[in-house]
Structure formats: C-alpha cells, structure tokens
C-alpha cells in the first residue's frame, strides 16, 4: 500500500488497519540524505560530478521507494546503496585532487631539475671562460716579456723586474730630452708593461762618475722624469709610476773605462709585479 | 532493480511472491568481478577499503545463499548492495594510492630542492 493511498484513505476517515500517521523516515534514509548533502558540498561537485550525479539518482530512488513503499526493507536497501554512492563520489574527488597535486609537483620537479641543470651548465661555462681568460692573460704576459727582452736588458732582481735602457740610446750627451729612437723604444716598453700588468713602476736615472755629484744628481733625476713622462704619455697610469735620480752613487760597471762609464749611464725601470 | 520489478507479474506483487524472478547471474558475476578489481587495487591494505571489501564479500555470499533458496528477488537486492560496497572499496583503495603517490612526489621535490640549494 503506497503512502499516497494511505493518506487518501486517511482523509476519507475510513477505519484502516494501517494507522493514519505518516511513517517516520527510516534512519537509513536520513543517513542517505546526510551523506549526499556532505558529498554535494565537498570537492566532489567540481572534481567528480558524474559520480555525484549517480549518488543523486541513487538517493532519488531511495526517496521514491520511501514514498511508494514506506519503511520497507527495499527503502533501507536503496538508502544503503545511496550512502555508498555518495561516499564513492567523495573518494573519487579525493583521488582526483591527489592526482592533480601529483601532476603539479611532477611539473615543479622537472622545472627545478631543469633550472639546476642550467645553473650547472652556467657554472661550468663560467669556469671554462675564466680558465680561458687566465690562459690568454698568461700568454699575453709571456709575449710581453719576450718582446721586452728584445727591446732592452731585462733582469729579475729582489726589488722587481729591472729593465735597463742604455743612456746613449735614450739621450744625447748631457741632455735630458729623449731622442726620437728612444721614444719608440719607451713606447714599446710601455706596451709590454701594460700587457704584462704590474703593481708599480720606479724609474731610476743613473750617471757615470764624471762631473760633479750635484750635477749628476740633477741630470739623473731629469732623465728619469723624462722617461716617466713618456711612459705616462704611452698609457701608464701616473699614480703608479715615480721617478728617482740616483746620480752616480750606484754604478754597475767600472767607471775607469769608457765602456764601464757607458754602462753606468743608464735608466733603470724597476717593475714591481702584482704577486 | 527497476528491470526486475518490471519483469514481475502484477499478481506476484500483490501476493508478495518472489519466486517469479530470474536468477540475477549477470549482476552477480559483475559484483564478483568488482570485488576482484578492488583487491587488485590494494583494498585489503587500506582499512576503510578493506571494510567495504569485506561487506561486499559477505553480501555476495548472502546473495548466493538466497539464490540457492530460490529467493532471486531478495538476492538481486543483496547483489546491488554488494556492488555498491565493492565500488566504494575500489574508489577508496585508488584514492589512498593517489594520496600516497602525491606525498611521495612532494617528498622527492623537497629533496631535490635541498640538494640543489
């Protein structure tokens, strides 16, 4: 006997064996409604719409059964099934959520890996470039040294690298103006020094022992300054180079011979290296 | 379910007889297949999934007993319940697996980030 029929008969006031009150909703159906509500409010609405719809239909079937049959076992069974369908919708949504999260993390993983590899590559490339630059600089310095050795007498001393230029090549006798050839030579020295790199330069003027100590002192200083000026003209930074007049106080040869005196008349360019 | 009800002759409904329905072999086979599927998906290892797997199996057993007694209509309902439980068991097993894999991937990413920084 359907609920509707019961209600009609009730309304007619007929005496019935079934009673006039509407059957209370079975707890299983109440649970089914709750289960569906929960699923409908969960991510299942977005992530598992098909399963949620199945759950909705299952609930509708249970409701229809309750309307038609009342609190019969079939209603309880259909409610049981409806609860399961609602739970399935939620589980499917949970699965979809986890799947999406995994995919996103996978993507992040690949991107992070790529970035790390790129960074690795860059570091390697950087190191290689630095190595090449170092090699090139060393080559340049070596070439500069070689050319210096061709221009002048070069000697390593404790005070630094000493480039000795003969006085006769640089100046006319007693003068402190650079000869034209000397300018070329000094230009070459400047280039070699720039290529090689240095910390500081000291230009020392030396004379032989002929003439007064004072005159020699002045001449040697003027000559050293002339060389210094020309080096600066050729690009040596002025704050890294200074000039000194030594006069005849540090001979390198015997002043009693002409050759010795010639050797003493010189300009020494002392180069203090970086290291 | 609807299929079965339509198949029942009217007098059988009035008399409440249940011997007129056919043996629900197709749906029974399908439910059993779903139970196997859930087991393959790892339902036994997941507490919630395992519970519904158990319920599904119990209801299948009940259905088979009802079929043996000739209660095909009642058996059909048991099978429907079993099917729903098997489906839920499968979904729960797959959800658990997906969550595990997502957690592993996150752990992998964290490790990678730590190692490259």
PDB file of C-alpha atoms in Angstrom, chain A residues 68-198:
ATOM      1  CA  UNK A  68       5.758   4.440  -2.623  1.00  0.00           C
ATOM      2  CA  UNK A  69       6.532   1.635  -0.198  1.00  0.00           C
ATOM      3  CA  UNK A  70       7.157   3.411   3.070  1.00  0.00           C
ATOM      4  CA  UNK A  71       9.558   1.992   5.623  1.00  0.00           C
ATOM      5  CA  UNK A  72      10.087  -1.286   3.815  1.00  0.00           C
ATOM      6  CA  UNK A  73      13.336  -3.219   3.569  1.00  0.00           C
ATOM      7  CA  UNK A  74      13.672  -2.087  -0.043  1.00  0.00           C
ATOM      8  CA  UNK A  75      13.809   1.536   1.106  1.00  0.00           C
ATOM      9  CA  UNK A  76      16.515   0.630   3.602  1.00  0.00           C
ATOM     10  CA  UNK A  77      18.459  -1.229   0.912  1.00  0.00           C
ATOM     11  CA  UNK A  78      18.200   1.627  -1.541  1.00  0.00           C
ATOM     12  CA  UNK A  79      19.267   4.060   1.195  1.00  0.00           C
ATOM     13  CA  UNK A  80      22.265   1.857   1.951  1.00  0.00           C
ATOM     14  CA  UNK A  81      23.240   1.928  -1.711  1.00  0.00           C
ATOM     15  CA  UNK A  82      22.693   5.707  -1.900  1.00  0.00           C
ATOM     16  CA  UNK A  83      25.052   6.234   1.042  1.00  0.00           C
ATOM     17  CA  UNK A  84      27.727   4.199  -0.726  1.00  0.00           C
ATOM     18  CA  UNK A  85      27.272   6.156  -3.953  1.00  0.00           C
ATOM     19  CA  UNK A  86      27.719   9.427  -2.088  1.00  0.00           C
ATOM     20  CA  UNK A  87      30.882   8.123  -0.440  1.00  0.00           C
ATOM     21  CA  UNK A  88      32.186   6.956  -3.797  1.00  0.00           C
ATOM     22  CA  UNK A  89      31.733  10.473  -5.187  1.00  0.00           C
ATOM     23  CA  UNK A  90      33.807  11.879  -2.322  1.00  0.00           C
ATOM     24  CA  UNK A  91      36.515   9.235  -2.698  1.00  0.00           C
ATOM     25  CA  UNK A  92      36.738   9.874  -6.435  1.00  0.00           C
ATOM     26  CA  UNK A  93      37.063  13.594  -5.785  1.00  0.00           C
ATOM     27  CA  UNK A  94      39.831  12.915  -3.266  1.00  0.00           C
ATOM     28  CA  UNK A  95      41.597  10.771  -5.799  1.00  0.00           C
ATOM     29  CA  UNK A  96      41.319  13.430  -8.496  1.00  0.00           C
ATOM     30  CA  UNK A  97      42.640  16.055  -6.107  1.00  0.00           C
ATOM     31  CA  UNK A  98      45.637  13.908  -5.207  1.00  0.00           C
ATOM     32  CA  UNK A  99      46.264  13.121  -8.867  1.00  0.00           C
ATOM     33  CA  UNK A 100      46.282  16.801  -9.776  1.00  0.00           C
ATOM     34  CA  UNK A 101      48.597  17.615  -6.894  1.00  0.00           C
ATOM     35  CA  UNK A 102      50.962  14.887  -8.036  1.00  0.00           C
ATOM     36  CA  UNK A 103      50.974  16.170 -11.589  1.00  0.00           C
ATOM     37  CA  UNK A 104      51.715  19.697 -10.461  1.00  0.00           C
ATOM     38  CA  UNK A 105      54.525  18.522  -8.212  1.00  0.00           C
ATOM     39  CA  UNK A 106      55.904  16.442 -11.089  1.00  0.00           C
ATOM     40  CA  UNK A 107      55.963  19.560 -13.219  1.00  0.00           C
ATOM     41  CA  UNK A 108      57.652  21.550 -10.453  1.00  0.00           C
ATOM     42  CA  UNK A 109      60.152  18.726 -10.088  1.00  0.00           C
ATOM     43  CA  UNK A 110      61.048  18.776 -13.758  1.00  0.00           C
ATOM     44  CA  UNK A 111      61.335  22.550 -13.757  1.00  0.00           C
ATOM     45  CA  UNK A 112      63.559  22.546 -10.684  1.00  0.00           C
ATOM     46  CA  UNK A 113      65.700  19.855 -12.262  1.00  0.00           C
ATOM     47  CA  UNK A 114      65.996  21.862 -15.440  1.00  0.00           C
ATOM     48  CA  UNK A 115      66.906  25.026 -13.570  1.00  0.00           C
ATOM     49  CA  UNK A 116      69.541  23.156 -11.604  1.00  0.00           C
ATOM     50  CA  UNK A 117      70.980  21.687 -14.780  1.00  0.00           C
ATOM     51  CA  UNK A 118      71.013  25.124 -16.369  1.00  0.00           C
ATOM     52  CA  UNK A 119      72.763  26.579 -13.364  1.00  0.00           C
ATOM     53  CA  UNK A 120      75.243  23.722 -13.537  1.00  0.00           C
ATOM     54  CA  UNK A 121      75.873  24.374 -17.182  1.00  0.00           C
ATOM     55  CA  UNK A 122      76.319  28.053 -16.498  1.00  0.00           C
ATOM     56  CA  UNK A 123      78.799  27.470 -13.721  1.00  0.00           C
ATOM     57  CA  UNK A 124      80.741  25.086 -15.937  1.00  0.00           C
ATOM     58  CA  UNK A 125      80.689  27.562 -18.792  1.00  0.00           C
ATOM     59  CA  UNK A 126      81.715  30.348 -16.436  1.00  0.00           C
ATOM     60  CA  UNK A 127      84.620  28.340 -15.080  1.00  0.00           C
ATOM     61  CA  UNK A 128      85.705  27.461 -18.581  1.00  0.00           C
ATOM     62  CA  UNK A 129      85.532  31.098 -19.658  1.00  0.00           C
ATOM     63  CA  UNK A 130      87.561  32.136 -16.620  1.00  0.00           C
ATOM     64  CA  UNK A 131      90.140  29.474 -17.356  1.00  0.00           C
ATOM     65  CA  UNK A 132      90.428  30.639 -20.936  1.00  0.00           C
ATOM     66  CA  UNK A 133      90.759  34.249 -19.830  1.00  0.00           C
ATOM     67  CA  UNK A 134      93.530  33.279 -17.418  1.00  0.00           C
ATOM     68  CA  UNK A 135      95.371  31.389 -20.128  1.00  0.00           C
ATOM     69  CA  UNK A 136      95.049  34.312 -22.516  1.00  0.00           C
ATOM     70  CA  UNK A 137      96.376  36.715 -19.890  1.00  0.00           C
ATOM     71  CA  UNK A 138      99.310  34.423 -19.168  1.00  0.00           C
ATOM     72  CA  UNK A 139     100.067  34.149 -22.870  1.00  0.00           C
ATOM     73  CA  UNK A 140      99.926  37.890 -23.230  1.00  0.00           C
ATOM     74  CA  UNK A 141     102.250  38.413 -20.276  1.00  0.00           C
ATOM     75  CA  UNK A 142     104.698  35.874 -21.689  1.00  0.00           C
ATOM     76  CA  UNK A 143     104.630  37.593 -25.074  1.00  0.00           C
ATOM     77  CA  UNK A 144     105.189  40.931 -23.390  1.00  0.00           C
ATOM     78  CA  UNK A 145     108.176  39.531 -21.518  1.00  0.00           C
ATOM     79  CA  UNK A 146     109.600  38.155 -24.747  1.00  0.00           C
ATOM     80  CA  UNK A 147     109.255  41.461 -26.525  1.00  0.00           C
ATOM     81  CA  UNK A 148     110.736  43.329 -23.596  1.00  0.00           C
ATOM     82  CA  UNK A 149     113.750  41.082 -23.759  1.00  0.00           C
ATOM     83  CA  UNK A 150     114.137  42.060 -27.370  1.00  0.00           C
ATOM     84  CA  UNK A 151     113.988  45.780 -26.596  1.00  0.00           C
ATOM     85  CA  UNK A 152     116.096  46.039 -23.526  1.00  0.00           C
ATOM     86  CA  UNK A 153     118.096  44.218 -20.939  1.00  0.00           C
ATOM     87  CA  UNK A 154     115.687  42.625 -18.505  1.00  0.00           C
ATOM     88  CA  UNK A 155     116.766  41.155 -15.202  1.00  0.00           C
ATOM     89  CA  UNK A 156     114.848  39.758 -12.260  1.00  0.00           C
ATOM     90  CA  UNK A 157     116.045  41.229  -9.005  1.00  0.00           C
ATOM     91  CA  UNK A 158     114.686  41.116  -5.497  1.00  0.00           C
ATOM     92  CA  UNK A 159     113.279  44.645  -5.938  1.00  0.00           C
ATOM     93  CA  UNK A 160     111.392  43.530  -9.047  1.00  0.00           C
ATOM     94  CA  UNK A 161     111.936  43.187 -12.760  1.00  0.00           C
ATOM     95  CA  UNK A 162     114.582  45.630 -13.864  1.00  0.00           C
ATOM     96  CA  UNK A 163     114.562  46.919 -17.429  1.00  0.00           C
ATOM     97  CA  UNK A 164     117.806  48.680 -18.181  1.00  0.00           C
ATOM     98  CA  UNK A 165     117.924  51.160 -21.017  1.00  0.00           C
ATOM     99  CA  UNK A 166     121.263  52.452 -22.099  1.00  0.00           C
ATOM    100  CA  UNK A 167     121.797  56.187 -21.638  1.00  0.00           C
ATOM    101  CA  UNK A 168     123.324  56.515 -25.090  1.00  0.00           C
ATOM    102  CA  UNK A 169     120.181  55.146 -26.710  1.00  0.00           C
ATOM    103  CA  UNK A 170     117.920  57.478 -24.792  1.00  0.00           C
ATOM    104  CA  UNK A 171     119.655  60.827 -24.532  1.00  0.00           C
ATOM    105  CA  UNK A 172     122.220  62.965 -26.203  1.00  0.00           C
ATOM    106  CA  UNK A 173     125.264  63.537 -24.077  1.00  0.00           C
ATOM    107  CA  UNK A 174     124.489  65.683 -21.057  1.00  0.00           C
ATOM    108  CA  UNK A 175     120.895  66.209 -22.147  1.00  0.00           C
ATOM    109  CA  UNK A 176     117.667  65.071 -20.636  1.00  0.00           C
ATOM    110  CA  UNK A 177     115.470  65.250 -23.729  1.00  0.00           C
ATOM    111  CA  UNK A 178     114.564  61.870 -25.166  1.00  0.00           C
ATOM    112  CA  UNK A 179     115.955  61.048 -28.575  1.00  0.00           C
ATOM    113  CA  UNK A 180     113.371  60.047 -31.234  1.00  0.00           C
ATOM    114  CA  UNK A 181     114.559  56.431 -31.300  1.00  0.00           C
ATOM    115  CA  UNK A 182     114.268  56.393 -27.526  1.00  0.00           C
ATOM    116  CA  UNK A 183     110.637  57.428 -27.732  1.00  0.00           C
ATOM    117  CA  UNK A 184     109.875  54.414 -29.913  1.00  0.00           C
ATOM    118  CA  UNK A 185     111.697  52.147 -27.529  1.00  0.00           C
ATOM    119  CA  UNK A 186     109.904  53.530 -24.498  1.00  0.00           C
ATOM    120  CA  UNK A 187     106.585  53.173 -26.306  1.00  0.00           C
ATOM    121  CA  UNK A 188     107.335  49.502 -26.818  1.00  0.00           C
ATOM    122  CA  UNK A 189     108.317  49.130 -23.172  1.00  0.00           C
ATOM    123  CA  UNK A 190     105.065  50.801 -22.152  1.00  0.00           C
ATOM    124  CA  UNK A 191     103.054  48.379 -24.260  1.00  0.00           C
ATOM    125  CA  UNK A 192     104.862  45.383 -22.868  1.00  0.00           C
ATOM    126  CA  UNK A 193     104.343  46.649 -19.323  1.00  0.00           C
ATOM    127  CA  UNK A 194     100.658  47.249 -19.886  1.00  0.00           C
ATOM    128  CA  UNK A 195     100.265  43.764 -21.328  1.00  0.00           C
ATOM    129  CA  UNK A 196     102.113  42.183 -18.504  1.00  0.00           C
ATOM    130  CA  UNK A 197     100.475  44.075 -15.710  1.00  0.00           C
ATOM    131  CA  UNK A 198     102.269  45.492 -12.699  1.00  0.00           C
TER     132      UNK A 198
END
